[in-house]
Short mmCIF file of C-alpha atoms in Angstrom, two decimals:
data_model
loop_
_atom_site.label_atom_id
_atom_site.label_comp_id
_atom_site.label_asym_id
_atom_site.label_seq_id
_atom_site.Cartn_x
_atom_site.Cartn_y
_atom_site.Cartn_z
CA MET S 256 12.53 -16.05 14.25
CA GLY S 257 10.11 -19.17 14.34
CA PRO S 258 10.99 -22.79 13.78
CA ARG S 259 10.88 -23.32 9.69
CA VAL S 260 8.87 -25.93 7.99
CA LYS S 261 10.56 -29.58 7.53
CA LEU S 262 9.76 -32.56 5.38
CA SER S 263 8.81 -34.04 8.12
CA ASP S 264 6.11 -31.80 9.35
CA VAL S 265 4.81 -32.28 6.35
CA ALA S 266 4.42 -35.81 6.74
CA ALA S 267 3.32 -36.11 9.85
CA ARG S 268 -0.01 -33.23 9.02
CA ALA S 269 -0.56 -35.27 5.96
CA GLY S 270 -0.38 -38.79 7.37
CA VAL S 271 1.91 -39.90 4.78
CA SER S 272 5.73 -40.69 4.88
CA VAL S 273 8.73 -38.52 4.54
CA ALA S 274 10.02 -39.95 1.66
CA THR S 275 6.57 -39.91 0.32
CA VAL S 276 6.31 -35.68 0.39
CA SER S 277 10.32 -35.67 -0.57
CA LYS S 278 8.46 -37.45 -3.99
CA VAL S 279 5.54 -34.97 -4.08
CA VAL S 280 8.14 -31.87 -3.55
CA ASN S 281 10.47 -33.75 -6.49
CA GLY S 282 7.72 -34.49 -9.28
CA ARG S 283 9.18 -38.09 -8.68
CA TYR S 284 6.61 -41.08 -9.59
CA GLY S 285 5.10 -43.33 -7.90
CA VAL S 286 2.80 -41.29 -5.90
CA SER S 287 -1.27 -41.34 -6.18
CA LYS S 288 -3.12 -38.31 -7.37
CA ASP S 289 -5.25 -38.05 -4.48
CA THR S 290 -2.10 -38.16 -2.34
CA ILE S 291 -0.17 -35.46 -4.37
CA ALA S 292 -3.49 -33.62 -3.87
CA ALA S 293 -3.67 -34.29 -0.27
CA VAL S 294 0.23 -33.58 0.34
CA GLN S 295 0.14 -30.15 -1.72
CA GLN S 296 -2.70 -28.85 0.13
CA VAL S 297 -0.49 -29.46 3.41
CA ILE S 298 2.42 -27.67 1.76
CA ASP S 299 0.36 -24.78 1.03
CA GLU S 300 -1.12 -24.61 4.66
CA LEU S 301 2.40 -25.13 6.44
CA GLY S 302 3.99 -22.82 3.98
CA TYR S 303 6.76 -24.97 3.17
CA ALA S 304 8.96 -24.61 0.07
CA GLY S 305 9.01 -28.16 -2.27
CA ASN S 306 10.69 -25.83 -5.24
CA LEU S 307 13.72 -25.03 -3.22
CA SER S 308 17.02 -26.96 -3.56
CA ALA S 309 18.14 -28.81 -0.53
CA SER S 310 21.62 -27.08 -0.06
CA SER S 311 19.26 -23.90 0.36
CA LEU S 312 17.15 -25.70 2.86
CA ARG S 313 20.29 -26.96 4.87
CA ALA S 314 21.78 -23.22 4.86
CA GLN S 315 18.02 -22.19 5.67
CA GLN S 316 18.15 -19.31 3.40
CA THR S 317 16.50 -19.05 -0.39
CA HIS S 318 17.84 -15.55 -1.74
CA VAL S 319 14.65 -14.60 -2.20
CA LEU S 320 12.54 -11.68 -0.58
CA GLY S 321 9.12 -10.57 -0.90
CA VAL S 322 7.37 -7.72 -1.38
CA LEU S 323 4.00 -8.56 0.01
CA VAL S 324 0.72 -6.33 -0.59
CA ALA S 325 -3.05 -6.21 -0.31
CA ASP S 326 -3.77 -6.03 -3.87
CA PHE S 327 -1.79 -5.39 -6.76
CA GLU S 328 -3.13 -1.61 -7.34
CA PRO S 329 -1.34 1.46 -8.79
CA PHE S 330 -0.09 2.53 -5.42
CA SER S 331 1.54 -1.04 -4.62
CA ALA S 332 2.95 -1.29 -8.23
CA GLU S 333 5.03 1.77 -8.15
CA LEU S 334 6.44 0.75 -4.36
CA LEU S 335 7.23 -2.95 -6.51
CA LYS S 336 8.80 -1.45 -9.36
CA GLY S 337 11.19 0.67 -6.81
CA ALA S 338 11.68 -2.14 -4.23
CA ALA S 339 12.62 -4.66 -7.29
CA LYS S 340 15.33 -1.74 -8.63
CA ALA S 341 16.82 -1.76 -5.58
CA ALA S 342 17.64 -5.43 -5.13
CA HIS S 343 18.88 -5.74 -8.70
CA GLY S 344 22.78 -6.48 -7.93
CA SER S 345 22.27 -7.68 -4.43
CA GLY S 346 22.57 -11.50 -4.86
CA TYR S 347 18.68 -11.66 -3.74
CA GLU S 348 15.52 -12.15 -6.24
CA VAL S 349 12.44 -10.64 -5.58
CA LEU S 350 8.81 -12.50 -5.49
CA SER S 351 5.35 -10.14 -5.19
CA HIS S 352 2.60 -11.75 -3.03
CA SER S 353 -0.85 -10.35 -3.12
CA GLY S 354 -2.57 -11.49 0.52
CA GLY S 355 -5.98 -10.18 0.26
CA ASP S 356 -7.61 -7.34 1.80
CA THR S 357 -9.26 -8.65 5.03
CA HIS S 358 -7.98 -7.48 8.36
CA GLY S 359 -4.16 -9.15 8.96
CA TRP S 360 -3.51 -10.87 5.46
CA GLU S 361 0.30 -9.97 5.89
CA ARG S 362 0.45 -12.51 8.89
CA ARG S 363 -1.12 -15.21 6.71
CA SER S 364 0.99 -14.34 3.83
CA LEU S 365 4.61 -14.51 5.96
CA ALA S 366 2.92 -17.89 7.54
CA ARG S 367 2.81 -19.28 4.27
CA LEU S 368 6.16 -17.84 2.82
CA GLY S 369 8.73 -16.78 5.65
CA GLY S 370 11.70 -18.80 6.11
CA THR S 371 10.70 -21.09 3.20
CA LEU S 372 9.99 -19.09 0.17
CA ILE S 373 11.33 -15.95 1.12
CA ASP S 374 14.32 -14.76 3.75
CA GLY S 375 13.01 -11.17 4.30
CA ALA S 376 10.21 -9.46 3.27
CA VAL S 377 8.38 -5.61 2.59
CA ILE S 378 4.96 -5.10 3.60
CA VAL S 379 3.35 -2.36 2.29
CA THR S 380 0.31 -1.02 4.69
CA PRO S 381 0.04 -4.24 6.82
CA THR S 382 -3.08 -3.93 9.45
CA VAL S 383 -1.50 -5.75 12.36
CA LEU S 384 2.11 -6.95 12.79
CA ASP S 385 4.38 -7.89 15.37
CA ALA S 386 8.36 -7.09 15.56
CA GLU S 387 8.85 -10.31 15.90
CA THR S 388 8.27 -12.77 12.72
CA VAL S 389 9.87 -15.61 11.21
CA VAL S 390 11.59 -13.79 9.04
CA PRO S 391 13.30 -9.95 9.37
CA ILE S 392 10.83 -7.32 7.95
CA VAL S 393 10.23 -3.52 6.69
CA ALA S 394 7.32 -1.94 6.75
CA ILE S 395 5.89 0.84 4.49
CA ASP S 396 2.73 3.22 5.51
CA PRO S 397 1.56 0.52 8.35
CA HIS S 398 -1.96 1.13 9.07
CA TYR S 399 -1.18 2.13 12.96
CA GLY S 400 1.90 4.39 11.81
CA PRO S 401 5.83 4.15 13.01
CA ASN S 402 5.88 1.59 15.72
CA ARG S 403 8.48 -0.72 16.82
CA LEU S 404 8.72 -2.17 13.11
CA PRO S 405 11.18 -0.57 10.58
CA THR S 406 9.06 1.76 8.71
CA ILE S 407 9.09 3.89 5.54
CA ASP S 408 6.67 6.49 4.93
CA VAL S 409 6.03 9.93 4.17
CA ASP S 410 5.03 13.38 5.45
CA ASN S 411 1.33 13.27 5.25
CA PHE S 412 -0.63 15.45 7.35
CA GLU S 413 2.23 18.18 5.42
CA GLY S 414 1.49 17.08 1.96
CA ALA S 415 -2.49 17.03 2.28
CA GLU S 416 -1.82 20.25 4.28
CA ARG S 417 -0.19 21.73 1.31
CA ALA S 418 -2.89 20.62 -0.92
CA ALA S 419 -5.73 22.46 0.91
CA GLN S 420 -3.84 25.56 1.29
CA HIS S 421 -3.10 25.20 -2.53
CA LEU S 422 -7.20 25.22 -3.29
CA LEU S 423 -7.48 27.95 -0.55
CA SER S 424 -5.05 30.27 -2.09
CA LEU S 425 -7.45 30.06 -5.23
CA GLY S 426 -9.98 31.30 -3.51
CA HIS S 427 -12.34 28.32 -2.87
CA ARG S 428 -14.33 28.19 0.98
CA ARG S 429 -16.34 24.95 0.32
CA ILE S 430 -14.22 22.01 -0.25
CA GLY S 431 -15.29 18.54 -0.41
CA PHE S 432 -12.86 15.62 1.34
CA LEU S 433 -13.07 12.14 0.16
CA GLY S 434 -11.68 10.52 3.14
CA GLY S 435 -9.72 7.45 2.70
CA ARG S 436 -9.63 4.51 5.46
CA ASN S 437 -10.38 5.02 9.10
CA GLU S 438 -7.96 2.67 10.03
CA LEU S 439 -5.11 3.59 8.55
CA ASP S 440 -2.93 6.34 10.16
CA SER S 441 -2.12 7.81 7.00
CA SER S 442 -5.75 8.74 6.27
CA HIS S 443 -6.35 10.41 9.67
CA LEU S 444 -3.09 12.80 8.75
CA ARG S 445 -4.22 13.50 5.36
CA GLU S 446 -7.57 14.67 6.92
CA ALA S 447 -5.83 16.41 10.05
CA GLY S 448 -3.71 18.47 7.12
CA PHE S 449 -6.36 19.13 5.63
CA ARG S 450 -8.33 20.52 8.56
CA HIS S 451 -5.25 22.58 9.68
CA ALA S 452 -4.82 24.46 6.49
CA HIS S 453 -8.61 25.62 7.10
CA ALA S 454 -7.85 26.58 10.94
CA GLU S 455 -4.68 28.48 9.83
CA ALA S 456 -6.50 30.50 6.89
CA GLY S 457 -9.48 30.92 9.51
CA ILE S 458 -12.01 29.23 7.68
CA PRO S 459 -14.90 26.55 9.41
CA VAL S 460 -14.49 23.52 7.80
CA ASP S 461 -18.28 21.88 7.31
CA PRO S 462 -18.64 18.49 8.73
CA ALA S 463 -20.76 17.66 5.53
CA LEU S 464 -18.57 17.98 3.26
CA ILE S 465 -15.87 15.35 4.50
CA ILE S 466 -17.21 11.91 3.57
CA GLU S 467 -15.04 8.38 4.12
CA THR S 468 -14.83 6.47 0.94
CA ARG S 469 -12.14 3.79 2.22
CA TYR S 470 -10.02 4.76 -0.93
CA ALA S 471 -12.14 2.88 -3.39
CA PRO S 472 -13.26 4.86 -6.79
CA GLU S 473 -17.38 3.46 -6.26
CA ASN S 474 -17.43 5.04 -3.10
CA ALA S 475 -15.82 8.25 -3.97
CA ALA S 476 -18.18 8.24 -7.13
CA GLN S 477 -21.09 8.06 -4.84
CA ALA S 478 -19.27 10.50 -2.22
CA THR S 479 -18.85 13.22 -5.13
CA ARG S 480 -22.62 12.63 -6.42
CA THR S 481 -23.45 13.50 -2.52
CA LEU S 482 -21.51 16.70 -2.58
CA LEU S 483 -22.59 17.97 -6.00
CA GLY S 484 -25.82 17.32 -5.05
CA MET S 485 -26.07 19.74 -1.96
CA ALA S 486 -27.79 22.90 -1.72
CA GLU S 487 -24.86 24.36 -1.70
CA PRO S 488 -22.20 22.62 -3.31
CA PRO S 489 -18.27 22.30 -2.79
CA THR S 490 -16.46 24.51 -5.78
CA ALA S 491 -13.36 21.92 -5.10
CA ILE S 492 -12.67 18.66 -4.07
CA MET S 493 -10.03 16.72 -2.51
CA GLY S 494 -9.25 13.32 -2.99
CA ALA S 495 -7.12 11.73 0.25
CA ASN S 496 -5.50 9.55 -3.31
CA ASP S 497 -5.67 9.89 -6.44
CA LEU S 498 -8.39 7.05 -7.47
CA THR S 499 -10.73 8.74 -5.97
CA ALA S 500 -10.09 12.11 -7.06
CA LEU S 501 -10.21 10.73 -10.80
CA ALA S 502 -13.65 9.46 -9.84
CA ALA S 503 -14.61 12.94 -8.74
CA ILE S 504 -13.45 13.81 -11.82
CA GLU S 505 -15.39 11.39 -13.65
CA VAL S 506 -18.61 12.18 -12.01
CA ALA S 507 -18.44 15.59 -12.45
CA GLN S 508 -18.22 15.33 -15.90
CA ASP S 509 -21.38 12.87 -16.03
CA LEU S 510 -22.95 15.52 -14.72
CA GLY S 511 -21.96 17.84 -17.57
CA LEU S 512 -19.32 19.83 -15.03
CA ARG S 513 -16.36 21.32 -16.53
CA VAL S 514 -12.69 20.42 -14.84
CA PRO S 515 -11.50 23.06 -13.64
CA GLU S 516 -13.89 25.77 -14.72
CA ASP S 517 -16.62 24.49 -13.23
CA LEU S 518 -15.06 22.36 -10.35
CA SER S 519 -11.47 22.13 -9.37
CA VAL S 520 -9.93 18.46 -8.18
CA ILE S 521 -6.76 17.31 -6.54
CA GLY S 522 -5.21 13.92 -5.70
CA PHE S 523 -2.72 12.68 -3.07
CA ASP S 524 -0.38 9.68 -4.47
CA ASP S 525 0.74 11.07 -7.79
CA ILE S 526 0.42 7.47 -9.65
CA PRO S 527 1.19 6.90 -13.54
CA GLU S 528 -2.77 7.69 -14.01
CA ALA S 529 -2.29 11.07 -12.69
CA GLY S 530 -0.70 12.51 -15.11
CA LEU S 531 -2.58 10.31 -18.18
CA ALA S 532 -5.83 11.85 -17.13
CA SER S 533 -7.98 14.23 -19.10
CA PRO S 534 -7.77 16.56 -18.03
CA ALA S 535 -4.10 15.74 -16.15
CA LEU S 536 -4.69 15.58 -12.12
CA THR S 537 -3.24 18.07 -10.01
CA THR S 538 -1.70 16.18 -6.88
CA VAL S 539 0.48 15.42 -3.89
CA ARG S 540 3.28 13.29 -5.31
CA GLN S 541 4.50 10.73 -2.98
CA PRO S 542 8.06 9.25 -4.28
CA LEU S 543 6.20 5.80 -4.57
CA GLN S 544 9.59 4.23 -6.14
CA GLU S 545 11.64 5.69 -4.14
CA MET S 546 9.40 4.23 -0.56
CA GLY S 547 9.82 1.24 -2.28
CA ALA S 548 13.61 1.32 -2.78
CA ALA S 549 14.21 2.50 0.77
CA ALA S 550 12.52 -0.52 1.77
CA MET S 551 13.90 -3.14 0.25
CA ARG S 552 17.87 -1.19 1.09
CA MET S 553 16.56 -1.45 5.06
CA LEU S 554 15.27 -4.87 4.52
CA LEU S 555 19.04 -6.09 2.89
CA ASP S 556 20.82 -4.02 5.58
CA ARG S 557 18.83 -6.10 8.13
CA ILE S 558 19.72 -9.20 6.90
CA GLU S 559 23.66 -8.41 6.31
CA GLY S 560 23.67 -6.73 9.84
CA ARG S 561 24.46 -3.18 8.72
CA GLU S 562 23.38 -0.39 10.48
CA HIS S 563 20.19 1.11 9.33
CA ALA S 564 17.24 3.85 10.57
CA SER S 565 14.28 2.42 12.42
CA HIS S 566 12.04 4.75 10.53
CA VAL S 567 12.58 6.83 7.54
CA ARG S 568 10.25 9.78 6.36
CA LEU S 569 10.30 11.28 2.89
CA ASP S 570 8.68 14.11 1.98
CA THR S 571 6.04 15.05 -0.71
CA SER S 572 5.32 17.52 -3.24
CA LEU S 573 2.86 19.24 -4.83
CA VAL S 574 2.24 18.66 -8.49
CA LEU S 575 0.45 21.33 -10.87
CA ARG S 576 -1.36 19.89 -13.85
CA GLU S 577 -4.72 20.71 -15.12
CA THR S 578 -7.28 20.28 -12.71
CA CYS S 579 -7.38 23.07 -10.09
CA ALA S 580 -8.44 26.99 -10.85
CA PRO S 581 -10.02 29.80 -9.14
CA PRO S 582 -13.81 29.24 -8.32
CA ARG S 583 -16.47 30.96 -11.00
CA PRO S 584 -17.94 34.29 -9.38
#
């Protein structure tokens, strides 16, 4: 655990007295606007929480737990719902924070929030993170896979394999794959599951049918146009997440193709938008809210000194809806 930021730290950095910092933190009169702005900037930089009560500071406990994400999108929103439900009745409040998608965002977020605003954190898909931080943490689907940190994830390999097997069982032999992000362990596992299903069926994979999209719908749309513009286009497309699969459906429809009659599409995640799409998306379900809840329970166990597993891997399931059918003759 690192040292916690104190009023004196803020005062030293800002070049003012501790009394002045105290006035700024507590909203008292007698400080100029320029000084308030300068002190507030230092507070933000150091991560000092000026709105915490003195008793909380003395106890070095805030009774607030963070859920830190790179961005608020459907995947992280479902995880947040589960985490918040698991924290209900625990005596802790939940603070959600978006740190941006640049490399190392979680370190900056923890430097700002850890130990002053929050007593611990659930971090969603951290890019790089050490086991020793200022507060206890639990990682959901870290970029590098299970490591020294307590981790929650799903069986990405088996889920992707099952999705590909479903398309192969329908008779598809040319299946496009909209890959995720090369730096993510989960992305590698999903592509590996896709490839393994083909190998087990004795069907070679055309490398031209696999395109990295970084889970971005705009990239997936361009990749889908490339795939469907081939001399021998795929009869099915598998998205490494639901957002890329939904983008593929939109492009296919724009091109006048019917889903699933002319093109089958399958996704991964089962975000709410998957079931609301028209046609409703067949996908691999990650139990997202359960993952968020499991991570929060593990974090509470860590904070309160209870025994807990170091790694929990949850199962996926195939959700059959309306976007997959046998290929046309």
